[in-house]
Amino acid sequence: MYGAVVDSMKVYFVGKVDRQLVKRAIAVASQLIKVPAGLEIYAVESPRKFHLVLRRLPYATQSLVKQAFSLNKISFSTQVRGRKIIVLVLNRAMLQNPDALVGLLLHELTHIKQQNEGLTDYINQAFQKAFLSKVAHMHHPRFSADALVKTFVELGLISTLLLKDLYATTALIESGYERYVVAHYKSRFSDNKLCQAPINLRLLHRLVRRDLDLLVSAARVEAYVAAVFLPLCGMKTKQAKELRKFIEMCYPTQVKDCEQNCRPLMRLYAKEFSYSQAFCNNFFKVMLERFIKEIK
């Protein structure tokens, strides 16, 4: 692991990483969004090197990071005990387009910015009030209370990550950074290692009535697509259309199914989106109602 100081940031390179490419991306991103003081950035060659970064993080957060990492949150940001950390796991497609790496940096910097502004508090409070508090009292004739709680806590985590990504992506588009947003997601969906194997969502949704694990699998796939698709669905630009094509290549049969299953969420996003406690509450209500409907 090699470390360097770049404009007051501590940047660590893990594995065989193009250091100049990363430094240039940091320089561009820092001109577009304010970089917090003392930021630590870890640029990682591949997921195989991830453990080298994990052991440098505060122990109290390692289990949470592992859980997020398992949910396709390959690159992520976190704040713990005053430390502000961004981990970038690089892929080949991203390295071929400098705008993609800038877009990823902007995305993670926006997460930190929104957390500092209190948006994460809104999300966590809404999750507790509109989602988790309801789960504790759930009953079902085919599933035990423990199984329901375990599954719905995981669904809540997936929903929380989705909402955070929706907020970050929407904010970047509103700031005029669509070019970098599209490049970032285009690189992600054109990378075979990140692009999941095709999943028949219609079949999954029929089977979840017997297997709660399948409900989680379906939710992961749909959240992965919805986090990108919702903020771009109203945009008619050439870049947005190209990104949809890439998503359809990655999930050839699932985009329309995902749109159908996420229709209540799409309506909520289109009509009521705001950076408010009320929207967060309504978001988790919609997600909970949808998951409950799946297992009836």
PDB file of C-alpha atoms in Angstrom:
ATOM      1  CA  MET A   1       0.000   0.000   0.000  1.00  0.00           C
ATOM      2  CA  TYR A   2       1.427   3.358  -1.082  1.00  0.00           C
ATOM      3  CA  GLY A   3       0.237   6.635   0.432  1.00  0.00           C
ATOM      4  CA  ALA A   4       0.440  10.236  -0.744  1.00  0.00           C
ATOM      5  CA  VAL A   5      -0.924  13.623   0.255  1.00  0.00           C
ATOM      6  CA  VAL A   6      -2.982  15.345  -2.460  1.00  0.00           C
ATOM      7  CA  ASP A   7      -4.356  18.808  -1.647  1.00  0.00           C
ATOM      8  CA  SER A   8      -4.630  18.015   2.095  1.00  0.00           C
ATOM      9  CA  MET A   9      -6.213  14.612   1.357  1.00  0.00           C
ATOM     10  CA  LYS A  10      -4.538  11.346   2.274  1.00  0.00           C
ATOM     11  CA  VAL A  11      -4.655   9.074  -0.769  1.00  0.00           C
ATOM     12  CA  TYR A  12      -3.678   5.406  -0.531  1.00  0.00           C
ATOM     13  CA  PHE A  13      -3.089   3.159  -3.540  1.00  0.00           C
ATOM     14  CA  VAL A  14      -3.734  -0.539  -2.941  1.00  0.00           C
ATOM     15  CA  GLY A  15      -2.362  -2.892  -5.583  1.00  0.00           C
ATOM     16  CA  LYS A  16      -1.450  -1.966  -9.152  1.00  0.00           C
ATOM     17  CA  VAL A  17      -3.352   1.304  -9.531  1.00  0.00           C
ATOM     18  CA  ASP A  18      -2.762   4.065 -12.101  1.00  0.00           C
ATOM     19  CA  ARG A  19      -1.851   6.732  -9.564  1.00  0.00           C
ATOM     20  CA  GLN A  20      -1.790   9.627 -12.012  1.00  0.00           C
ATOM     21  CA  LEU A  21      -5.270   8.757 -13.299  1.00  0.00           C
ATOM     22  CA  VAL A  22      -6.626   8.724  -9.749  1.00  0.00           C
ATOM     23  CA  LYS A  23      -4.889  11.989  -8.864  1.00  0.00           C
ATOM     24  CA  ARG A  24      -6.291  13.692 -11.980  1.00  0.00           C
ATOM     25  CA  ALA A  25      -9.800  12.485 -11.137  1.00  0.00           C
ATOM     26  CA  ILE A  26      -9.428  13.815  -7.594  1.00  0.00           C
ATOM     27  CA  ALA A  27      -8.277  17.180  -8.963  1.00  0.00           C
ATOM     28  CA  VAL A  28     -11.335  17.445 -11.238  1.00  0.00           C
ATOM     29  CA  ALA A  29     -13.817  16.301  -8.580  1.00  0.00           C
ATOM     30  CA  SER A  30     -12.402  18.692  -5.979  1.00  0.00           C
ATOM     31  CA  GLN A  31     -13.082  21.593  -8.348  1.00  0.00           C
ATOM     32  CA  LEU A  32     -16.754  20.604  -8.610  1.00  0.00           C
ATOM     33  CA  ILE A  33     -17.614  19.797  -5.002  1.00  0.00           C
ATOM     34  CA  LYS A  34     -16.076  20.824  -1.703  1.00  0.00           C
ATOM     35  CA  VAL A  35     -13.778  18.189  -0.275  1.00  0.00           C
ATOM     36  CA  PRO A  36     -13.949  17.783   3.522  1.00  0.00           C
ATOM     37  CA  ALA A  37     -10.769  18.382   5.484  1.00  0.00           C
ATOM     38  CA  GLY A  38      -8.772  15.293   6.390  1.00  0.00           C
ATOM     39  CA  LEU A  39     -10.452  13.062   3.806  1.00  0.00           C
ATOM     40  CA  GLU A  40      -8.897   9.611   3.346  1.00  0.00           C
ATOM     41  CA  ILE A  41      -9.218   8.008  -0.098  1.00  0.00           C
ATOM     42  CA  TYR A  42      -8.294   4.380  -0.773  1.00  0.00           C
ATOM     43  CA  ALA A  43      -7.972   3.461  -4.464  1.00  0.00           C
ATOM     44  CA  VAL A  44      -8.117  -0.333  -4.648  1.00  0.00           C
ATOM     45  CA  GLU A  45      -7.036  -2.433  -7.616  1.00  0.00           C
ATOM     46  CA  SER A  46      -9.792  -5.039  -7.214  1.00  0.00           C
ATOM     47  CA  PRO A  47     -12.148  -6.606  -4.640  1.00  0.00           C
ATOM     48  CA  ARG A  48      -9.416  -9.168  -3.901  1.00  0.00           C
ATOM     49  CA  LYS A  49      -7.386  -6.385  -2.250  1.00  0.00           C
ATOM     50  CA  PHE A  50     -10.335  -5.132  -0.214  1.00  0.00           C
ATOM     51  CA  HIS A  51      -9.201  -6.834   2.996  1.00  0.00           C
ATOM     52  CA  LEU A  52      -6.079  -4.642   3.040  1.00  0.00           C
ATOM     53  CA  VAL A  53      -8.309  -1.581   3.369  1.00  0.00           C
ATOM     54  CA  LEU A  54     -10.828  -3.131   5.727  1.00  0.00           C
ATOM     55  CA  ARG A  55      -8.297  -3.722   8.472  1.00  0.00           C
ATOM     56  CA  ARG A  56      -7.363  -0.020   8.433  1.00  0.00           C
ATOM     57  CA  LEU A  57     -10.934   1.032   9.209  1.00  0.00           C
ATOM     58  CA  PRO A  58     -12.206   1.519  12.775  1.00  0.00           C
ATOM     59  CA  TYR A  59     -13.066  -1.904  14.215  1.00  0.00           C
ATOM     60  CA  ALA A  60     -16.577  -0.842  15.213  1.00  0.00           C
ATOM     61  CA  THR A  61     -17.556  -0.291  11.571  1.00  0.00           C
ATOM     62  CA  GLN A  62     -15.902  -3.272   9.909  1.00  0.00           C
ATOM     63  CA  SER A  63     -18.945  -5.568  10.174  1.00  0.00           C
ATOM     64  CA  LEU A  64     -21.227  -2.867   8.772  1.00  0.00           C
ATOM     65  CA  VAL A  65     -18.862  -2.252   5.877  1.00  0.00           C
ATOM     66  CA  LYS A  66     -18.688  -5.981   5.130  1.00  0.00           C
ATOM     67  CA  GLN A  67     -22.474  -6.129   5.016  1.00  0.00           C
ATOM     68  CA  ALA A  68     -22.702  -3.121   2.696  1.00  0.00           C
ATOM     69  CA  PHE A  69     -19.932  -4.556   0.525  1.00  0.00           C
ATOM     70  CA  SER A  70     -21.926  -7.761   0.073  1.00  0.00           C
ATOM     71  CA  LEU A  71     -24.858  -5.736  -1.290  1.00  0.00           C
ATOM     72  CA  ASN A  72     -22.978  -4.602  -4.422  1.00  0.00           C
ATOM     73  CA  LYS A  73     -21.862  -1.437  -2.679  1.00  0.00           C
ATOM     74  CA  ILE A  74     -18.421  -2.051  -4.099  1.00  0.00           C
ATOM     75  CA  SER A  75     -17.137   1.491  -3.589  1.00  0.00           C
ATOM     76  CA  PHE A  76     -18.393   3.344  -0.539  1.00  0.00           C
ATOM     77  CA  SER A  77     -17.899   6.253   1.848  1.00  0.00           C
ATOM     78  CA  THR A  78     -18.133   6.317   5.622  1.00  0.00           C
ATOM     79  CA  GLN A  79     -17.578   8.646   8.556  1.00  0.00           C
ATOM     80  CA  VAL A  80     -16.466   7.200  11.869  1.00  0.00           C
ATOM     81  CA  ARG A  81     -15.074   8.995  14.923  1.00  0.00           C
ATOM     82  CA  GLY A  82     -14.141  12.043  12.913  1.00  0.00           C
ATOM     83  CA  ARG A  83     -12.544  10.079  10.073  1.00  0.00           C
ATOM     84  CA  LYS A  84     -13.983  10.647   6.595  1.00  0.00           C
ATOM     85  CA  ILE A  85     -13.173   7.735   4.315  1.00  0.00           C
ATOM     86  CA  ILE A  86     -13.839   6.908   0.662  1.00  0.00           C
ATOM     87  CA  VAL A  87     -12.937   3.500  -0.772  1.00  0.00           C
ATOM     88  CA  LEU A  88     -12.822   3.223  -4.571  1.00  0.00           C
ATOM     89  CA  VAL A  89     -12.691  -0.291  -6.010  1.00  0.00           C
ATOM     90  CA  LEU A  90     -11.637   0.255  -9.609  1.00  0.00           C
ATOM     91  CA  ASN A  91     -12.778  -1.750 -12.626  1.00  0.00           C
ATOM     92  CA  ARG A  92     -11.390  -1.918 -16.149  1.00  0.00           C
ATOM     93  CA  ALA A  93     -14.245   0.019 -17.760  1.00  0.00           C
ATOM     94  CA  MET A  94     -13.810   2.848 -15.262  1.00  0.00           C
ATOM     95  CA  LEU A  95     -10.092   3.116 -15.957  1.00  0.00           C
ATOM     96  CA  GLN A  96     -10.830   3.496 -19.670  1.00  0.00           C
ATOM     97  CA  ASN A  97     -12.968   6.607 -19.099  1.00  0.00           C
ATOM     98  CA  PRO A  98     -11.614   9.297 -16.742  1.00  0.00           C
ATOM     99  CA  ASP A  99     -15.114  10.815 -16.435  1.00  0.00           C
ATOM    100  CA  ALA A 100     -16.332   7.566 -14.859  1.00  0.00           C
ATOM    101  CA  LEU A 101     -13.833   7.803 -12.015  1.00  0.00           C
ATOM    102  CA  VAL A 102     -14.707  11.479 -11.507  1.00  0.00           C
ATOM    103  CA  GLY A 103     -18.378  10.473 -11.371  1.00  0.00           C
ATOM    104  CA  LEU A 104     -17.685   7.830  -8.736  1.00  0.00           C
ATOM    105  CA  LEU A 105     -15.719  10.306  -6.626  1.00  0.00           C
ATOM    106  CA  LEU A 106     -18.494  12.902  -6.914  1.00  0.00           C
ATOM    107  CA  HIS A 107     -21.044  10.277  -5.874  1.00  0.00           C
ATOM    108  CA  GLU A 108     -19.149   9.318  -2.715  1.00  0.00           C
ATOM    109  CA  LEU A 109     -18.286  12.934  -1.861  1.00  0.00           C
ATOM    110  CA  THR A 110     -21.988  13.756  -2.147  1.00  0.00           C
ATOM    111  CA  HIS A 111     -22.816  10.991   0.336  1.00  0.00           C
ATOM    112  CA  ILE A 112     -20.435  12.585   2.851  1.00  0.00           C
ATOM    113  CA  LYS A 113     -21.787  16.073   2.151  1.00  0.00           C
ATOM    114  CA  GLN A 114     -25.394  14.952   2.604  1.00  0.00           C
ATOM    115  CA  GLN A 115     -24.527  13.139   5.816  1.00  0.00           C
ATOM    116  CA  ASN A 116     -22.949  16.326   7.180  1.00  0.00           C
ATOM    117  CA  GLU A 117     -26.099  18.239   6.209  1.00  0.00           C
ATOM    118  CA  GLY A 118     -28.234  15.900   8.308  1.00  0.00           C
ATOM    119  CA  LEU A 119     -29.888  13.981   5.473  1.00  0.00           C
ATOM    120  CA  THR A 120     -28.656  10.661   6.824  1.00  0.00           C
ATOM    121  CA  ASP A 121     -30.382  11.447  10.123  1.00  0.00           C
ATOM    122  CA  TYR A 122     -33.675  11.926   8.237  1.00  0.00           C
ATOM    123  CA  ILE A 123     -33.165   8.585   6.505  1.00  0.00           C
ATOM    124  CA  ASN A 124     -32.321   6.692   9.696  1.00  0.00           C
ATOM    125  CA  GLN A 125     -35.239   8.219  11.617  1.00  0.00           C
ATOM    126  CA  ALA A 126     -37.656   7.388   8.809  1.00  0.00           C
ATOM    127  CA  PHE A 127     -36.321   3.836   8.612  1.00  0.00           C
ATOM    128  CA  GLN A 128     -36.972   3.348  12.326  1.00  0.00           C
ATOM    129  CA  LYS A 129     -40.411   4.984  12.304  1.00  0.00           C
ATOM    130  CA  ALA A 130     -41.946   3.907   8.999  1.00  0.00           C
ATOM    131  CA  PHE A 131     -40.259   0.538   8.451  1.00  0.00           C
ATOM    132  CA  LEU A 132     -38.489  -1.129  11.356  1.00  0.00           C
ATOM    133  CA  SER A 133     -41.113  -0.357  14.023  1.00  0.00           C
ATOM    134  CA  LYS A 134     -43.742  -2.111  11.876  1.00  0.00           C
ATOM    135  CA  VAL A 135     -41.592  -5.183  11.323  1.00  0.00           C
ATOM    136  CA  ALA A 136     -41.460  -6.028  15.035  1.00  0.00           C
ATOM    137  CA  HIS A 137     -45.219  -6.703  15.041  1.00  0.00           C
ATOM    138  CA  MET A 138     -45.477  -8.701  11.816  1.00  0.00           C
ATOM    139  CA  HIS A 139     -47.105 -12.138  11.693  1.00  0.00           C
ATOM    140  CA  HIS A 140     -47.409 -14.579   8.822  1.00  0.00           C
ATOM    141  CA  PRO A 141     -48.966 -18.067   8.572  1.00  0.00           C
ATOM    142  CA  ARG A 142     -46.024 -19.537   6.626  1.00  0.00           C
ATOM    143  CA  PHE A 143     -43.009 -17.840   8.212  1.00  0.00           C
ATOM    144  CA  SER A 144     -41.770 -17.556  11.783  1.00  0.00           C
ATOM    145  CA  ALA A 145     -41.484 -14.173  13.482  1.00  0.00           C
ATOM    146  CA  ASP A 146     -37.688 -14.510  13.631  1.00  0.00           C
ATOM    147  CA  ALA A 147     -37.452 -15.264   9.910  1.00  0.00           C
ATOM    148  CA  LEU A 148     -39.661 -12.284   9.078  1.00  0.00           C
ATOM    149  CA  VAL A 149     -37.627  -9.903  11.223  1.00  0.00           C
ATOM    150  CA  LYS A 150     -34.315 -11.135   9.788  1.00  0.00           C
ATOM    151  CA  THR A 151     -35.552 -10.792   6.209  1.00  0.00           C
ATOM    152  CA  PHE A 152     -37.189  -7.411   6.630  1.00  0.00           C
ATOM    153  CA  VAL A 153     -34.169  -5.946   8.421  1.00  0.00           C
ATOM    154  CA  GLU A 154     -32.102  -6.940   5.390  1.00  0.00           C
ATOM    155  CA  LEU A 155     -34.738  -5.488   3.059  1.00  0.00           C
ATOM    156  CA  GLY A 156     -34.610  -2.313   5.121  1.00  0.00           C
ATOM    157  CA  LEU A 157     -30.850  -2.077   4.642  1.00  0.00           C
ATOM    158  CA  ILE A 158     -31.254  -2.540   0.892  1.00  0.00           C
ATOM    159  CA  SER A 159     -33.932   0.176   0.870  1.00  0.00           C
ATOM    160  CA  THR A 160     -31.729   2.515   2.915  1.00  0.00           C
ATOM    161  CA  LEU A 161     -28.833   2.147   0.480  1.00  0.00           C
ATOM    162  CA  LEU A 162     -31.229   2.731  -2.411  1.00  0.00           C
ATOM    163  CA  LEU A 163     -32.553   5.959  -0.880  1.00  0.00           C
ATOM    164  CA  LYS A 164     -29.041   7.250  -0.177  1.00  0.00           C
ATOM    165  CA  ASP A 165     -28.034   6.545  -3.775  1.00  0.00           C
ATOM    166  CA  LEU A 166     -31.182   8.226  -5.098  1.00  0.00           C
ATOM    167  CA  TYR A 167     -30.376  11.337  -3.090  1.00  0.00           C
ATOM    168  CA  ALA A 168     -26.730  11.441  -4.197  1.00  0.00           C
ATOM    169  CA  THR A 169     -27.451  10.817  -7.880  1.00  0.00           C
ATOM    170  CA  THR A 170     -30.331  13.296  -8.003  1.00  0.00           C
ATOM    171  CA  ALA A 171     -28.229  16.005  -6.336  1.00  0.00           C
ATOM    172  CA  LEU A 172     -25.439  15.542  -8.874  1.00  0.00           C
ATOM    173  CA  ILE A 173     -27.853  15.749 -11.806  1.00  0.00           C
ATOM    174  CA  GLU A 174     -29.443  18.873 -10.329  1.00  0.00           C
ATOM    175  CA  SER A 175     -25.954  20.394 -10.072  1.00  0.00           C
ATOM    176  CA  GLY A 176     -25.365  19.830 -13.786  1.00  0.00           C
ATOM    177  CA  TYR A 177     -23.001  16.858 -13.479  1.00  0.00           C
ATOM    178  CA  GLU A 178     -25.037  14.409 -15.567  1.00  0.00           C
ATOM    179  CA  ARG A 179     -21.996  13.768 -17.779  1.00  0.00           C
ATOM    180  CA  TYR A 180     -20.072  12.297 -14.861  1.00  0.00           C
ATOM    181  CA  VAL A 181     -23.095  10.465 -13.431  1.00  0.00           C
ATOM    182  CA  VAL A 182     -23.754   8.697 -16.730  1.00  0.00           C
ATOM    183  CA  ALA A 183     -20.079   7.838 -17.242  1.00  0.00           C
ATOM    184  CA  HIS A 184     -19.867   6.366 -13.737  1.00  0.00           C
ATOM    185  CA  TYR A 185     -22.912   4.126 -14.105  1.00  0.00           C
ATOM    186  CA  LYS A 186     -22.089   3.234 -17.690  1.00  0.00           C
ATOM    187  CA  SER A 187     -18.741   1.871 -16.534  1.00  0.00           C
ATOM    188  CA  ARG A 188     -20.444  -0.087 -13.767  1.00  0.00           C
ATOM    189  CA  PHE A 189     -23.023  -1.704 -16.010  1.00  0.00           C
ATOM    190  CA  SER A 190     -20.509  -2.486 -18.761  1.00  0.00           C
ATOM    191  CA  ASP A 191     -18.221  -4.399 -16.403  1.00  0.00           C
ATOM    192  CA  ASN A 192     -18.993  -8.131 -16.521  1.00  0.00           C
ATOM    193  CA  LYS A 193     -17.645  -8.640 -13.004  1.00  0.00           C
ATOM    194  CA  LEU A 194     -20.151  -6.182 -11.561  1.00  0.00           C
ATOM    195  CA  CYS A 195     -23.009  -6.939 -13.929  1.00  0.00           C
ATOM    196  CA  GLN A 196     -24.920  -9.743 -12.247  1.00  0.00           C
ATOM    197  CA  ALA A 197     -25.985 -12.908 -14.003  1.00  0.00           C
ATOM    198  CA  PRO A 198     -29.473 -12.682 -15.552  1.00  0.00           C
ATOM    199  CA  ILE A 199     -32.249 -13.272 -13.030  1.00  0.00           C
ATOM    200  CA  ASN A 200     -35.844 -14.026 -13.954  1.00  0.00           C
ATOM    201  CA  LEU A 201     -37.638 -11.489 -11.775  1.00  0.00           C
ATOM    202  CA  ARG A 202     -41.094 -12.773 -12.691  1.00  0.00           C
ATOM    203  CA  LEU A 203     -40.173 -16.263 -11.527  1.00  0.00           C
ATOM    204  CA  LEU A 204     -38.558 -14.891  -8.363  1.00  0.00           C
ATOM    205  CA  HIS A 205     -41.662 -12.911  -7.473  1.00  0.00           C
ATOM    206  CA  ARG A 206     -43.783 -16.067  -7.816  1.00  0.00           C
ATOM    207  CA  LEU A 207     -41.432 -18.064  -5.593  1.00  0.00           C
ATOM    208  CA  VAL A 208     -40.951 -15.557  -2.765  1.00  0.00           C
ATOM    209  CA  ARG A 209     -44.213 -16.713  -1.212  1.00  0.00           C
ATOM    210  CA  ARG A 210     -42.319 -19.875  -0.252  1.00  0.00           C
ATOM    211  CA  ASP A 211     -38.769 -18.581   0.253  1.00  0.00           C
ATOM    212  CA  LEU A 212     -37.940 -15.258   1.913  1.00  0.00           C
ATOM    213  CA  ASP A 213     -34.341 -15.394   0.675  1.00  0.00           C
ATOM    214  CA  LEU A 214     -35.648 -15.007  -2.865  1.00  0.00           C
ATOM    215  CA  LEU A 215     -37.464 -11.836  -1.850  1.00  0.00           C
ATOM    216  CA  VAL A 216     -34.116 -10.400  -0.740  1.00  0.00           C
ATOM    217  CA  SER A 217     -32.479 -11.485  -4.020  1.00  0.00           C
ATOM    218  CA  ALA A 218     -35.186  -9.808  -6.094  1.00  0.00           C
ATOM    219  CA  ALA A 219     -34.984  -6.639  -3.980  1.00  0.00           C
ATOM    220  CA  ARG A 220     -31.222  -6.415  -4.480  1.00  0.00           C
ATOM    221  CA  VAL A 221     -31.490  -6.638  -8.255  1.00  0.00           C
ATOM    222  CA  GLU A 222     -34.280  -4.087  -8.465  1.00  0.00           C
ATOM    223  CA  ALA A 223     -32.546  -1.655  -6.102  1.00  0.00           C
ATOM    224  CA  TYR A 224     -29.358  -1.941  -8.148  1.00  0.00           C
ATOM    225  CA  VAL A 225     -31.248  -0.872 -11.271  1.00  0.00           C
ATOM    226  CA  ALA A 226     -33.653   1.607  -9.631  1.00  0.00           C
ATOM    227  CA  ALA A 227     -30.834   3.614  -8.012  1.00  0.00           C
ATOM    228  CA  VAL A 228     -29.714   4.589 -11.508  1.00  0.00           C
ATOM    229  CA  PHE A 229     -32.935   4.419 -13.431  1.00  0.00           C
ATOM    230  CA  LEU A 230     -35.201   6.641 -11.332  1.00  0.00           C
ATOM    231  CA  PRO A 231     -33.065   9.812 -11.435  1.00  0.00           C
ATOM    232  CA  LEU A 232     -32.532   9.431 -15.188  1.00  0.00           C
ATOM    233  CA  CYS A 233     -36.034   8.307 -16.218  1.00  0.00           C
ATOM    234  CA  GLY A 234     -37.195  11.842 -16.978  1.00  0.00           C
ATOM    235  CA  MET A 235     -34.119  12.773 -18.994  1.00  0.00           C
ATOM    236  CA  LYS A 236     -34.172  12.538 -22.777  1.00  0.00           C
ATOM    237  CA  THR A 237     -30.516  13.248 -23.470  1.00  0.00           C
ATOM    238  CA  LYS A 238     -28.380  11.035 -25.675  1.00  0.00           C
ATOM    239  CA  GLN A 239     -26.201  10.123 -22.690  1.00  0.00           C
ATOM    240  CA  ALA A 240     -29.196   8.970 -20.640  1.00  0.00           C
ATOM    241  CA  LYS A 241     -30.506   6.869 -23.545  1.00  0.00           C
ATOM    242  CA  GLU A 242     -27.101   5.240 -23.976  1.00  0.00           C
ATOM    243  CA  LEU A 243     -27.009   4.398 -20.290  1.00  0.00           C
ATOM    244  CA  ARG A 244     -30.402   2.698 -20.498  1.00  0.00           C
ATOM    245  CA  LYS A 245     -29.049   0.550 -23.333  1.00  0.00           C
ATOM    246  CA  PHE A 246     -26.148  -0.495 -21.146  1.00  0.00           C
ATOM    247  CA  ILE A 247     -28.509  -1.370 -18.304  1.00  0.00           C
ATOM    248  CA  GLU A 248     -30.633  -3.444 -20.683  1.00  0.00           C
ATOM    249  CA  MET A 249     -27.491  -5.258 -21.854  1.00  0.00           C
ATOM    250  CA  CYS A 250     -26.654  -6.041 -18.250  1.00  0.00           C
ATOM    251  CA  TYR A 251     -30.221  -7.049 -17.374  1.00  0.00           C
ATOM    252  CA  PRO A 252     -31.727  -7.945 -20.773  1.00  0.00           C
ATOM    253  CA  THR A 253     -35.151  -9.070 -19.517  1.00  0.00           C
ATOM    254  CA  GLN A 254     -35.392  -7.290 -16.202  1.00  0.00           C
ATOM    255  CA  VAL A 255     -35.648  -3.563 -16.917  1.00  0.00           C
ATOM    256  CA  LYS A 256     -39.342  -3.632 -17.855  1.00  0.00           C
ATOM    257  CA  ASP A 257     -40.128  -6.018 -14.996  1.00  0.00           C
ATOM    258  CA  CYS A 258     -38.258  -3.721 -12.634  1.00  0.00           C
ATOM    259  CA  GLU A 259     -40.228  -0.724 -13.895  1.00  0.00           C
ATOM    260  CA  GLN A 260     -43.471  -2.602 -13.324  1.00  0.00           C
ATOM    261  CA  ASN A 261     -42.557  -3.724  -9.810  1.00  0.00           C
ATOM    262  CA  CYS A 262     -41.218  -0.283  -8.850  1.00  0.00           C
ATOM    263  CA  ARG A 263     -44.176   1.683 -10.225  1.00  0.00           C
ATOM    264  CA  PRO A 264     -45.367   2.973  -6.796  1.00  0.00           C
ATOM    265  CA  LEU A 265     -41.819   4.116  -6.045  1.00  0.00           C
ATOM    266  CA  MET A 266     -41.542   5.760  -9.469  1.00  0.00           C
ATOM    267  CA  ARG A 267     -44.763   7.701  -8.838  1.00  0.00           C
ATOM    268  CA  LEU A 268     -43.552   8.796  -5.410  1.00  0.00           C
ATOM    269  CA  TYR A 269     -40.204   9.922  -6.807  1.00  0.00           C
ATOM    270  CA  ALA A 270     -41.772  11.793  -9.728  1.00  0.00           C
ATOM    271  CA  LYS A 271     -44.426  13.609  -7.685  1.00  0.00           C
ATOM    272  CA  GLU A 272     -43.042  14.072  -4.182  1.00  0.00           C
ATOM    273  CA  PHE A 273     -39.246  13.943  -4.275  1.00  0.00           C
ATOM    274  CA  SER A 274     -37.603  16.268  -1.759  1.00  0.00           C
ATOM    275  CA  TYR A 275     -34.745  16.313   0.705  1.00  0.00           C
ATOM    276  CA  SER A 276     -37.136  16.119   3.649  1.00  0.00           C
ATOM    277  CA  GLN A 277     -38.173  13.910   6.541  1.00  0.00           C
ATOM    278  CA  ALA A 278     -41.628  13.574   4.980  1.00  0.00           C
ATOM    279  CA  PHE A 279     -40.281  12.130   1.734  1.00  0.00           C
ATOM    280  CA  CYS A 280     -38.049   9.699   3.641  1.00  0.00           C
ATOM    281  CA  ASN A 281     -41.067   8.523   5.650  1.00  0.00           C
ATOM    282  CA  ASN A 282     -43.152   8.027   2.509  1.00  0.00           C
ATOM    283  CA  PHE A 283     -40.296   6.223   0.775  1.00  0.00           C
ATOM    284  CA  PHE A 284     -40.035   3.599   3.517  1.00  0.00           C
ATOM    285  CA  LYS A 285     -43.827   3.246   3.687  1.00  0.00           C
ATOM    286  CA  VAL A 286     -43.930   2.474  -0.034  1.00  0.00           C
ATOM    287  CA  MET A 287     -41.072  -0.010   0.243  1.00  0.00           C
ATOM    288  CA  LEU A 288     -42.600  -1.795   3.249  1.00  0.00           C
ATOM    289  CA  GLU A 289     -46.043  -2.037   1.631  1.00  0.00           C
ATOM    290  CA  ARG A 290     -44.493  -3.445  -1.490  1.00  0.00           C
ATOM    291  CA  PHE A 291     -42.485  -6.124   0.354  1.00  0.00           C
ATOM    292  CA  ILE A 292     -45.503  -7.152   2.455  1.00  0.00           C
ATOM    293  CA  LYS A 293     -47.588  -7.476  -0.698  1.00  0.00           C
ATOM    294  CA  GLU A 294     -44.968  -9.831  -2.164  1.00  0.00           C
ATOM    295  CA  ILE A 295     -45.414 -12.464   0.561  1.00  0.00           C
ATOM    296  CA  LYS A 296     -49.216 -12.430   0.818  1.00  0.00           C
TER     297      LYS A 296
END
